[in-house]
Coordinates of C-alpha atoms in Angstrom, one line a residue:
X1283 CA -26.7 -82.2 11.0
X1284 CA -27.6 -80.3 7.8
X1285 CA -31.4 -80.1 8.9
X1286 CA -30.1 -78.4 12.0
X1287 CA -28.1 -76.0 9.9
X1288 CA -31.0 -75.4 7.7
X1289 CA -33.2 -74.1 11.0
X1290 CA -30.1 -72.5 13.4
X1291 CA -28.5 -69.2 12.9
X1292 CA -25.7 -70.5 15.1
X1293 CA -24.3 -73.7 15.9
X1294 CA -22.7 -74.5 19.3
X1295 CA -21.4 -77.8 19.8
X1296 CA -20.7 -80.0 23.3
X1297 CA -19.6 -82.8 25.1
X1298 CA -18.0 -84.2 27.8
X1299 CA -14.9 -86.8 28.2
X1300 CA -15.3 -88.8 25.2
X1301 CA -17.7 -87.0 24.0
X1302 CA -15.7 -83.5 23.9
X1303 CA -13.0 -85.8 21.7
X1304 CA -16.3 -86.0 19.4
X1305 CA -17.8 -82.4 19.4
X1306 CA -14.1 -81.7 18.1
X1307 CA -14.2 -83.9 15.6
X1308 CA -17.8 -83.0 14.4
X1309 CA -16.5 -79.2 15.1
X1310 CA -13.7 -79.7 12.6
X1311 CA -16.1 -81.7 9.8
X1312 CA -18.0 -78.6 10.0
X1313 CA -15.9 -76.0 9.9
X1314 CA -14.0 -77.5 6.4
X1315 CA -17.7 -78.3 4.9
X1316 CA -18.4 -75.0 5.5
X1317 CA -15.0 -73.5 4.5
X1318 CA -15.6 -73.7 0.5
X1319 CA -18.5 -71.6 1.2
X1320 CA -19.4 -67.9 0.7
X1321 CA -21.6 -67.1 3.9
X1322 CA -22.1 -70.0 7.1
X1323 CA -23.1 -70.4 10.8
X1324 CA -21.0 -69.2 13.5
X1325 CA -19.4 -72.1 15.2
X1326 CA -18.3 -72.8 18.2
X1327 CA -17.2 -76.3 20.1
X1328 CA -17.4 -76.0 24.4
X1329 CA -15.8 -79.6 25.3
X1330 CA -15.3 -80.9 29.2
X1331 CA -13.0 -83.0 30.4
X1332 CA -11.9 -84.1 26.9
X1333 CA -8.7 -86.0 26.3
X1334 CA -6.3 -84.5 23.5
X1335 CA -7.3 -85.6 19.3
X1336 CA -4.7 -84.6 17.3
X1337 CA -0.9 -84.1 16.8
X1338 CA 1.3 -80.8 15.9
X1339 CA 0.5 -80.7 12.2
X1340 CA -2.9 -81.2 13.0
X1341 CA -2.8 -78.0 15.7
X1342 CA -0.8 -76.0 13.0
X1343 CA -3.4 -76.5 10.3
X1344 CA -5.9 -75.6 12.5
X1345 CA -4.2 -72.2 13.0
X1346 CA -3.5 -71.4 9.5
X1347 CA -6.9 -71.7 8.9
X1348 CA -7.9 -69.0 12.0
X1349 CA -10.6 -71.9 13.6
X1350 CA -8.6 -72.0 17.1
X1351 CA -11.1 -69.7 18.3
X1352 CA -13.8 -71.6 17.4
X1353 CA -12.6 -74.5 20.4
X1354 CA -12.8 -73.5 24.0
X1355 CA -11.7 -76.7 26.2
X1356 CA -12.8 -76.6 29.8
X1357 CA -10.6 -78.5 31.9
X1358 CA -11.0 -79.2 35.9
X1359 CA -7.2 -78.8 37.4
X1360 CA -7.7 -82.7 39.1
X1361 CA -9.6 -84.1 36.2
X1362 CA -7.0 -87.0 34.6
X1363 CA -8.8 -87.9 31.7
X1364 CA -7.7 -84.7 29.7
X1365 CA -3.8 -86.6 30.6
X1366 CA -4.8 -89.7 30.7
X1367 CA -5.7 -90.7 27.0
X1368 CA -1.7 -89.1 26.2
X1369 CA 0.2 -91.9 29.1
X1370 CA 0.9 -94.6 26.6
X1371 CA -1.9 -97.3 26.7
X1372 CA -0.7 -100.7 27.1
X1373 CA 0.4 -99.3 30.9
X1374 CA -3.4 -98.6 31.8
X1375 CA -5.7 -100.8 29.6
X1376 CA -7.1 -102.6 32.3
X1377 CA -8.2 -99.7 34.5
X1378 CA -9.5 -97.7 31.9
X1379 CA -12.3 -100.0 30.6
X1380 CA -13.4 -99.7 34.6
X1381 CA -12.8 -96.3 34.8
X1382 CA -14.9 -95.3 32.0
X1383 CA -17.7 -97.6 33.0
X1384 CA -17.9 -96.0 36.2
X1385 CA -17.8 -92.4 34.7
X1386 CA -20.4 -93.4 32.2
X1387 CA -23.0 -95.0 34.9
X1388 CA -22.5 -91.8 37.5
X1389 CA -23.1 -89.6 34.5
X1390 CA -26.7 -91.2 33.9
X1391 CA -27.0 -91.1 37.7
X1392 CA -25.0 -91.1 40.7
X1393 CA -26.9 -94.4 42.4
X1394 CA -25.6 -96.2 39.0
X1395 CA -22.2 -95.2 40.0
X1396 CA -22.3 -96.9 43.0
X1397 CA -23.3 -100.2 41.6
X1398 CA -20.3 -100.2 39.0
X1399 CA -16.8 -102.0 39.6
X1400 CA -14.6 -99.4 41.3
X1401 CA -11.1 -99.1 41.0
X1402 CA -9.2 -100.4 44.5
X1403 CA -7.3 -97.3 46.2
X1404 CA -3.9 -99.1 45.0
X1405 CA -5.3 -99.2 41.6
X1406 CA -6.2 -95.4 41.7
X1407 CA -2.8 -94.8 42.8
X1408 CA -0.7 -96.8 40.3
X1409 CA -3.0 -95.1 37.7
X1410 CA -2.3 -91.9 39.4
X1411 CA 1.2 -92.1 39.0
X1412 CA 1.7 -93.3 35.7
X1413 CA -0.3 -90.6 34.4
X1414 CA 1.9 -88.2 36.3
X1415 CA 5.3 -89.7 35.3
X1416 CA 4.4 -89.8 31.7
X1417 CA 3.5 -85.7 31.8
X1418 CA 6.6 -85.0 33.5
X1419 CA 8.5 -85.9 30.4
X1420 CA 7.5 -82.6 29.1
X1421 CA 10.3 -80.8 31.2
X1422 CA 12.5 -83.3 30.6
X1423 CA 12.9 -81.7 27.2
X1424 CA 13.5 -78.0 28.1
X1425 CA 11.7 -75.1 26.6
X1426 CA 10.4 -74.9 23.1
X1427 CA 11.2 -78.6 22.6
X1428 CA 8.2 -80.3 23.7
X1429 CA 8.0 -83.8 21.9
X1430 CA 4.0 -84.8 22.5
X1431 CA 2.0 -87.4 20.8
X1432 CA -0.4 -85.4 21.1
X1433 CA -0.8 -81.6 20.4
X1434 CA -3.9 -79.4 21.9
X1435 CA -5.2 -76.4 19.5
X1436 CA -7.7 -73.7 20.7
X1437 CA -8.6 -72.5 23.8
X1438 CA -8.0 -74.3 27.2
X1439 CA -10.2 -72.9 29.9
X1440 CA -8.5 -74.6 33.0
X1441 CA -11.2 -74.3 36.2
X1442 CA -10.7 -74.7 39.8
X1443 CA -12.7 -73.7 42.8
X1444 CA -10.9 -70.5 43.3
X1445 CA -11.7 -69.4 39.4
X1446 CA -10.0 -70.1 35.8
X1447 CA -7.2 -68.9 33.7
X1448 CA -7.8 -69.3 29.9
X1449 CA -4.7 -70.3 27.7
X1450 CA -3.9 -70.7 24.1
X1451 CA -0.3 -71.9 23.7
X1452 CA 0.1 -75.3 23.0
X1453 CA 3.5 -75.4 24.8
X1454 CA 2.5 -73.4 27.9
X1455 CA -0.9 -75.7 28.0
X1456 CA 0.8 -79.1 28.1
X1457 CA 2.8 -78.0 30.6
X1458 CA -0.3 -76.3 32.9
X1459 CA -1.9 -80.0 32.4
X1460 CA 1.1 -81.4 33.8
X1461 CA 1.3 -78.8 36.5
X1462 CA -2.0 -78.7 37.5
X1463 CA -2.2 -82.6 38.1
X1464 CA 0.6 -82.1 40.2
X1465 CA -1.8 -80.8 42.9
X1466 CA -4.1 -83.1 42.9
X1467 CA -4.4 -86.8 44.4
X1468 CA -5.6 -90.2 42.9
X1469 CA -9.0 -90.2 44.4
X1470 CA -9.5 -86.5 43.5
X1471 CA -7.9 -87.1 39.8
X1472 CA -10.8 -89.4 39.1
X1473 CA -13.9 -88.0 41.4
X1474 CA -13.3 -84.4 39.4
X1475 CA -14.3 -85.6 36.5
X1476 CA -17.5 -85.8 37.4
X1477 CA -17.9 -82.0 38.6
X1478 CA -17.6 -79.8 35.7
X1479 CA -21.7 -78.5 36.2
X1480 CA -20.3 -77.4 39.7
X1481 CA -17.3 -75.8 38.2
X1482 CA -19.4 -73.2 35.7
X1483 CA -21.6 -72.6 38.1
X1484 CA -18.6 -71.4 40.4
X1485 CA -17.1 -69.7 37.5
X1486 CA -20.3 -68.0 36.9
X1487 CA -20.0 -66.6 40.4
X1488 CA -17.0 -65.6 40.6
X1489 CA -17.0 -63.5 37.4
X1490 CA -19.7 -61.7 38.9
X1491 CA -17.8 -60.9 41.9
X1492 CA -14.2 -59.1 42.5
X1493 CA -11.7 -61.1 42.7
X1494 CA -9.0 -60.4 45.4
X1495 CA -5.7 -62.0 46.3
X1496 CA -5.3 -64.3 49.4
X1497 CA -2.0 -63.8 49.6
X1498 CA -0.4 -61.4 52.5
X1499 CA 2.1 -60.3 50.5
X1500 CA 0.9 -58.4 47.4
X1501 CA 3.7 -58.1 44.7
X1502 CA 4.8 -55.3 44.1
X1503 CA 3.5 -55.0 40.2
X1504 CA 0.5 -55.4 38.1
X1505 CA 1.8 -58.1 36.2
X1506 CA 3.4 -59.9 39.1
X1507 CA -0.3 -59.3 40.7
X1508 CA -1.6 -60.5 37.4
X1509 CA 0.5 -63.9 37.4
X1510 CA -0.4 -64.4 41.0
X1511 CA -4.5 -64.1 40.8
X1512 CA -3.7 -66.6 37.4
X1513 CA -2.0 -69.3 40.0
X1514 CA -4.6 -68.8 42.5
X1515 CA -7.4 -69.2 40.2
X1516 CA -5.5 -71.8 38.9
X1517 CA -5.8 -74.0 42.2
X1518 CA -2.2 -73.7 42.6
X1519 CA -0.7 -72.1 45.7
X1520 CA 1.4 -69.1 45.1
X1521 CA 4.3 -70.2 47.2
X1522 CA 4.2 -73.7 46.4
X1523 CA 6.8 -75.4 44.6
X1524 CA 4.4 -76.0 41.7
X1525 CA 3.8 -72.3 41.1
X1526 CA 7.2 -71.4 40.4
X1527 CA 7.1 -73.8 37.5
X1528 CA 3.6 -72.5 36.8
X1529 CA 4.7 -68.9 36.9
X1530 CA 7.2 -69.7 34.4
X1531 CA 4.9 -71.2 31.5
X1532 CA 2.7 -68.6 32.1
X1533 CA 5.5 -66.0 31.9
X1534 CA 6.2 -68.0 28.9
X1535 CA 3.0 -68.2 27.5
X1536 CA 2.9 -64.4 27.6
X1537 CA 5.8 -63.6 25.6
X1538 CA 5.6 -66.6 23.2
X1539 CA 2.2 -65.0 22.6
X1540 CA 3.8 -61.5 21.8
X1541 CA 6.9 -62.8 19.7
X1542 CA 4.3 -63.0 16.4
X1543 CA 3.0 -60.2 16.6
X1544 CA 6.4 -58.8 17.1
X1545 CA 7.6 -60.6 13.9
X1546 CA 4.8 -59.0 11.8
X1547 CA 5.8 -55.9 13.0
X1548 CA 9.5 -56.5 12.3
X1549 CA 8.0 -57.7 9.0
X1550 CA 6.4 -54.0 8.0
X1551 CA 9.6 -52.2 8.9
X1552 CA 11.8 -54.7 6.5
X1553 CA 9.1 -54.6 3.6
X1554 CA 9.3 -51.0 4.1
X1555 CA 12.7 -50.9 3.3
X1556 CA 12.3 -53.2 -0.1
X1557 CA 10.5 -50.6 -1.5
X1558 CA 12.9 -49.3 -3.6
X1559 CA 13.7 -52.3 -5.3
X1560 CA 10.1 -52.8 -6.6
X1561 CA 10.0 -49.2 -7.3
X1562 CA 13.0 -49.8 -9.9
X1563 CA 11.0 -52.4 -11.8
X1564 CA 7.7 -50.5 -12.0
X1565 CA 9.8 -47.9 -13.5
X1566 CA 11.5 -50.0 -15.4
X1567 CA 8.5 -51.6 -16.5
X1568 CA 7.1 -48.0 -17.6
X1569 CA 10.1 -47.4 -19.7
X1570 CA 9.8 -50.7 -21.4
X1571 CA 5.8 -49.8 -22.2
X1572 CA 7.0 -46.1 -23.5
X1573 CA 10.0 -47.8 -25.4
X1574 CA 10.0 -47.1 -28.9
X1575 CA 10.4 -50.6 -30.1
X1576 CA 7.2 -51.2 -28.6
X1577 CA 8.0 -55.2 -27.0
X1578 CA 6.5 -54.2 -23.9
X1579 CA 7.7 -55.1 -20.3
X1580 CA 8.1 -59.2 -20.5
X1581 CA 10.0 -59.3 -23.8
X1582 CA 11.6 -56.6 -23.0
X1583 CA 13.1 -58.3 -20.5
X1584 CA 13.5 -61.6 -22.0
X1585 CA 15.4 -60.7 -25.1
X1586 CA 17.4 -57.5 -23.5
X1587 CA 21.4 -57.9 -24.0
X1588 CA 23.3 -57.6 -21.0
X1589 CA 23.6 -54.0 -19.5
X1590 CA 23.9 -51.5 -16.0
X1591 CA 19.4 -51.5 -16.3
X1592 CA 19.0 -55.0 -17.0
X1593 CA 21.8 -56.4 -13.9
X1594 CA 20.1 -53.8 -11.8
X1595 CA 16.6 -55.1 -12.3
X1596 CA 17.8 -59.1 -11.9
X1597 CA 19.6 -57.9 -8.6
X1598 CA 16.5 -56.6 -7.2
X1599 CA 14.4 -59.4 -8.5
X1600 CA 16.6 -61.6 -6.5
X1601 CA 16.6 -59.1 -3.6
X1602 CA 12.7 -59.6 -3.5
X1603 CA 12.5 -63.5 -3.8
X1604 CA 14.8 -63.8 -1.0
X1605 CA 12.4 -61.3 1.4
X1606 CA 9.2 -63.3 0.6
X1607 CA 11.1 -66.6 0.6
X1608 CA 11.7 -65.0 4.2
X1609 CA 8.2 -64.5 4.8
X1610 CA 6.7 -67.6 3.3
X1611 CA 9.4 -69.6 6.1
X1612 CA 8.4 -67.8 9.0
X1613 CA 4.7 -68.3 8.7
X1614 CA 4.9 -71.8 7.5
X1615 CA 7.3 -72.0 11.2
X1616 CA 4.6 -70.3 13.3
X1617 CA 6.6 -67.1 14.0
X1618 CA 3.6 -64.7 12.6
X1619 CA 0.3 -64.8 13.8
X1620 CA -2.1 -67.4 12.6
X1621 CA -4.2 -65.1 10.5
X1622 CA -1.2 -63.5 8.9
X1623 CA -2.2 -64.9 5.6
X1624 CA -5.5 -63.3 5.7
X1625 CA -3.9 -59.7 6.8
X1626 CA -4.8 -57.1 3.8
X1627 CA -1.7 -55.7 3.8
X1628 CA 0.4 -58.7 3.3
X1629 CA -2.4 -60.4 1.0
X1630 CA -1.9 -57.4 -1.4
X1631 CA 1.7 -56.7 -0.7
X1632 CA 2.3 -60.3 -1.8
X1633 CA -0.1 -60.3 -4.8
X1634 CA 1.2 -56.7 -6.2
X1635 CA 4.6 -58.5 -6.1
X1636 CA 3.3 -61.8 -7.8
X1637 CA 1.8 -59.9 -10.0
X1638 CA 5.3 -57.5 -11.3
X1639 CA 7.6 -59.9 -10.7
X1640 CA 6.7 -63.0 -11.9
X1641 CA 6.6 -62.1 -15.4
X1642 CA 10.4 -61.6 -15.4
X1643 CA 11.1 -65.1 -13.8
X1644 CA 9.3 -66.3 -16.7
X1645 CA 11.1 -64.2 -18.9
X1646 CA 14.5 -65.3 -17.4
X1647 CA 12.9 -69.4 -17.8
X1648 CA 12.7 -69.0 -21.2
X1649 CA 15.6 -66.5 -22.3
X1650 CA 17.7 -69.2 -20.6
X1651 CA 16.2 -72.2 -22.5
X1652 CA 15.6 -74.4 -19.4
X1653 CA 12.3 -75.1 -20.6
X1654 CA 14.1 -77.5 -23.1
X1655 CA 16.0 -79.0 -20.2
X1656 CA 13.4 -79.5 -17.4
X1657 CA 9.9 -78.7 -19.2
X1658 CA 7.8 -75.9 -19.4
X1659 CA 7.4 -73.4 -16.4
X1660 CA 4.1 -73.8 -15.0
X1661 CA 4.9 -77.4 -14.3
X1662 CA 8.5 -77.3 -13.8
X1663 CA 9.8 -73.9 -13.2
X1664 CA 7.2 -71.9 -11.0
X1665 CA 8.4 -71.3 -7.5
X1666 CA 6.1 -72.5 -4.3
X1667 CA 6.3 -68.8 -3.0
X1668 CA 4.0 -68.2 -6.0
X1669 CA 1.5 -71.0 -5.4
X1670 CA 1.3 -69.9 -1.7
X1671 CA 0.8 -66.2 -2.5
X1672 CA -2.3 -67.6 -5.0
X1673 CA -3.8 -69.1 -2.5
X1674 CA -3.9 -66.3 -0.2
X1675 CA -5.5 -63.9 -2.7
X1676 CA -7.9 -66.8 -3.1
X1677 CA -9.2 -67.0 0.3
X1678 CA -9.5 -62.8 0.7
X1679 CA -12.5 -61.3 1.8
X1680 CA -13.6 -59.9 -2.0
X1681 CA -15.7 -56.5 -1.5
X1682 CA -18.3 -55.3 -4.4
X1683 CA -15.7 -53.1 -5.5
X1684 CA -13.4 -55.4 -6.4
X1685 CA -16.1 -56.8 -9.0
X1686 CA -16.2 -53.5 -10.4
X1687 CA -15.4 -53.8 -14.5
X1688 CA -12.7 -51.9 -16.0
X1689 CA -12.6 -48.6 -17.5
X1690 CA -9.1 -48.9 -18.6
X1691 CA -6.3 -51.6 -19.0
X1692 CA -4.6 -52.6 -16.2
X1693 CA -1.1 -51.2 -14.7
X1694 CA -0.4 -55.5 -14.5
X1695 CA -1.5 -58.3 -16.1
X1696 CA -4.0 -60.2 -13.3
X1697 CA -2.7 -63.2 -14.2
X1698 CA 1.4 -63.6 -13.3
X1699 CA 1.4 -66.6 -15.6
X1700 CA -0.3 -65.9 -18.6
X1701 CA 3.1 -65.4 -20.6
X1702 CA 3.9 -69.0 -19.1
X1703 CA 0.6 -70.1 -20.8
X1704 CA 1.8 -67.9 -23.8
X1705 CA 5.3 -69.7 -24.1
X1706 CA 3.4 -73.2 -23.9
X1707 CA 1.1 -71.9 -26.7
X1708 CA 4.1 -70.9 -28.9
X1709 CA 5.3 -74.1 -28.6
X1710 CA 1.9 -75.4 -29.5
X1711 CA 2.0 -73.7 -32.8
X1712 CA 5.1 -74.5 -33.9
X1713 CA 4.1 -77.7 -33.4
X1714 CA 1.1 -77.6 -35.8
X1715 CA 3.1 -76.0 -38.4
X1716 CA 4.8 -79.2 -38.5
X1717 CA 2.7 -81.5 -38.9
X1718 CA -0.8 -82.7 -40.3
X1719 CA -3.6 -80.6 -39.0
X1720 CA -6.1 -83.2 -39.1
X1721 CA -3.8 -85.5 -36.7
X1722 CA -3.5 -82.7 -33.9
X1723 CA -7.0 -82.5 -32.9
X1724 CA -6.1 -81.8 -29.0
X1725 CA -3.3 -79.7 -29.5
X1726 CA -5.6 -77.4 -32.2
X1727 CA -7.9 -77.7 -29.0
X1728 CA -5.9 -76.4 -27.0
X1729 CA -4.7 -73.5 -28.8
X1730 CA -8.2 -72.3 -28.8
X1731 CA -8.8 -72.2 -25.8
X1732 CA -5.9 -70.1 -24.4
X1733 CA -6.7 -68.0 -27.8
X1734 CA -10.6 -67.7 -26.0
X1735 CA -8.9 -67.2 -22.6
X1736 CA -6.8 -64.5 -23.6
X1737 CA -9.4 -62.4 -25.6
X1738 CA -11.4 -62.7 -22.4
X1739 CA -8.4 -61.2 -20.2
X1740 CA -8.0 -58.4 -23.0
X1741 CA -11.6 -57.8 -23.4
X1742 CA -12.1 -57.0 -19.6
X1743 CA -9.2 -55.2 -19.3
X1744 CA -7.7 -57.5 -17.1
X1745 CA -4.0 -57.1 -19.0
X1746 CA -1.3 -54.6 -19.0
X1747 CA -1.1 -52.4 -22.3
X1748 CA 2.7 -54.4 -22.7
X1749 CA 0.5 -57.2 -24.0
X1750 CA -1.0 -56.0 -26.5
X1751 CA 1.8 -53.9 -27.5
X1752 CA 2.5 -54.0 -31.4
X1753 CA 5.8 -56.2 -31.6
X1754 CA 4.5 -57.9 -28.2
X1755 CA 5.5 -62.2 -28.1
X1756 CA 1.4 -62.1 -27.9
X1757 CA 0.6 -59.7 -30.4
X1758 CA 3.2 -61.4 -32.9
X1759 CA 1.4 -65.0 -31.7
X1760 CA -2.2 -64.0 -32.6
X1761 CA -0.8 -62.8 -36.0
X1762 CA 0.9 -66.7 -37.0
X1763 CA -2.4 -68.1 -35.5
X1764 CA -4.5 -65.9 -37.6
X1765 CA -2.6 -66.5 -40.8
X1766 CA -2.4 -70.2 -40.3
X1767 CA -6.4 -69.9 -40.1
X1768 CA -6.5 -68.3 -43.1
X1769 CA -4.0 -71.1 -45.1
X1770 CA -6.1 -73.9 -43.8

């Protein structure tokens, strides 16, 4: 695989029945080898006829990470082996070891086929059925509630001789597979499988041509025209029982699709309307850098006695967590798009916020003392929101300018934590000043290195002018550390 990478500008990756279960896999190995990595081959995974792989948390990664459009399934609406691998197995293990054997022989030629142990029609019937039983479970359940063993991710291109409809909701897919089987017959279920080179040749065709309705009675709108070329194209009869269901999940497929986009939209109005509360604490935050007893913005904060400014900025503090607590529950439930995290405005919204607020929680961890009770923050006290935000600003797309050094200090320190790593290395003094020098090699150790880590930060600019500030918790730090230098 890697000598193909080495000579392909593009990799596309196929297979049918079994075989599409392994381009997935392959697909997937792929697309996480390459995902560490700064540039990489477009992708893409074309499967046939193959059975489901993975479950809901496996389908949900796979959206958080934006690779559902590197998966297009093609499935035949009679084929059963995209259902089939989902009906429980102990039901059909002794059909499906003839089953396959005949698929696998006919594939290397039809005559083969022939000569291979075929199913009798009873067989095909019972195996028919099962499958069909087992996928009507799915409505048993009502909407939204589906309760699969197996969850579909991607793209499902579902083919028929009058054309193909292309979905990409898992809900409204598992239901179309059910559906679509609905119309077929045991004979058919099994013989399809066989015929997906006939169906993209068909496809081919009919893209190239217009497509018209059968049906004598034209609805009376677009999108009731729309839904009724998807059912025909579909194989499914527009007045058919089976449609209504049909017409249903695809009306559902259609607005589930919206409702995300919707959210996001929501989303913007509401963090629109926060505004003001971050607005307070950058001003607040200015005040504390222009205050004349020059502690800067954190211990400001931290050692401020109760009054009107400082309630007011706690209150919106509190007022911001509980937006982005918001946020961070809706996209870890699927109600925003899949590549919300990756949105510029919300990656930057979320890492300006990180970035103003954080250093009060920290200031609030240690003005309370819990570090005493529960350890120190970074291990103990940090919220998730936090680590989530990090990790979106992590996997940005990073431009030249953002490379660009500094002319001047920073309006925030880049790093939310570094008082955190600053209240640590306090502690880390004190600790020294204690004891026997010569006996706390790895604590000495460690003080250096946030001591080197910190110079760096300040020698790129990469603070805010409150750390350096003359009576700063930092500025007051380097002092001890500079004297104890000196003593030893």
């Amino acid at each position: 695989m890697t000598k193909v990478m080495e000579k392909s500008k593009s990799i596309v990756i196929t297979g049918h029945s079994l075989g599409g279960a392994a381009a997935t896999l392959c697909t997937l190995w792929l697309l996480s080898f390459f995902h560490t990595k700064t540039h990489h081959h477009p992708i893409l995974c074309i499967t046939f006829g193959s059975p489901l792989i993975g479950n809901e948390s496996l389908s949900r990664a796979i959206q958080r990470e934006r690779w559902c459009g590197k998966f297009c399934h093609v499935v035949s609406n009679h084929d059963i082996m995209p259902r089939l691998l989902s009906t429980p197995l102990p039901s059909l293990s002794p059909k499906l070891h003839i089953i396959f054997r005949y698929w696998h022989l006919s594939m290397a030629s039809p005559q083969f086929g022939k000569l291979a142990t075929q199913l009798t029609e009873r067989e095909k019937e019972e195996l028919f059925y099962i499958v069909l039983a087992h996928s009507n479970t799915i409505f048993d359940l009502g909407e939204g509630s589906v309760q699969s063993q197996f969850w579909p991710f991607g793209n499902f291109f579902f083919c028929s001789e009058h054309g193909a409809i292309c979905l990409d909701n898992a809900i409204s897919v598992l239901k179309m597979l059910d559906l679509m089987l609905k119309t077929s017959a045991p004979n058919l279920s099994i013989e399809d499988h066989l015929n997906y080179g006939d169906h993209v040749k068909k496809v081919g065709v009919q893209y190239m041509e217009r497509k018209n309705l059968n049906s004598l009675c034209l609805p009376n709108s677009s999108y009731e025209a729309g839904l009724a070329l998807a059912l025909e194209s579909a194989g499914i009869p527009f007045q058919d029982e089976v449609a209504h269901m049909a017409e249903h999940s695809l009306r559902t497929a259609s607005r589930i699709g919206q409702t995300p986009n919707m959210n996001a939209a929501k989303l913007a109005i509401s963090l629109s309307k926060i505004t003001p509360y971050r607005a307070e604490i950058e001003w607040y935050k200015t005040s504390c850098d222009e205050a004349d007893n020059q502690l800067g913005y954190y211990d400001c904060f931290k050692k401020e006695d109760a009054s009107v400014r400082h309630d007011r900025v706690n209150m919106n503090r509190h007022k911001l967590a509980t937006f982005w607590n918001r946020v961070i529950d809706m996209w870890e439930n699927n109600e925003l798009p899949p590549d919300f995290n990756m949105r510029a405005k919300w990656v930057n919204a979320s890492q300006f916020y990180k970035l103003l607020v954080e250093p009060l929680d920290i200031a609030e961890y240690y003005r309370r003392d819990t570090h005493i009770v529960h350890g120190h923050y970074l291990k103990c006290g940090r919220e998730r929101r936090y680590e989530i935000f990090d990790k979106w600003w992590r996997g940005r797309e990073v431009t030249e300018e953002g490379n660009t050094p500094r002319m001047k200090y920073a309006s925030l320190t880049q790093d939310s934590c570094f008082w955190a790593r600053l209240e640590e290395a306090k502690d880390l003094l004190e600790i020294i000043k204690r004891g026997d020098v010569r006996k706390l090699a790895p604590i000495w150790k460690s003080l250096e290195n946030f001591e080197r880590y910190a110079r760096g930060l300040i020698e790129r600019k990469e603070v805010s002018e409150d750390v350096i500030a003359k009576n700063s918790s930092y500025t007051l730090w380097a002092q001890e550390l500079r004297a104890l230098k000196l003593n030893m």
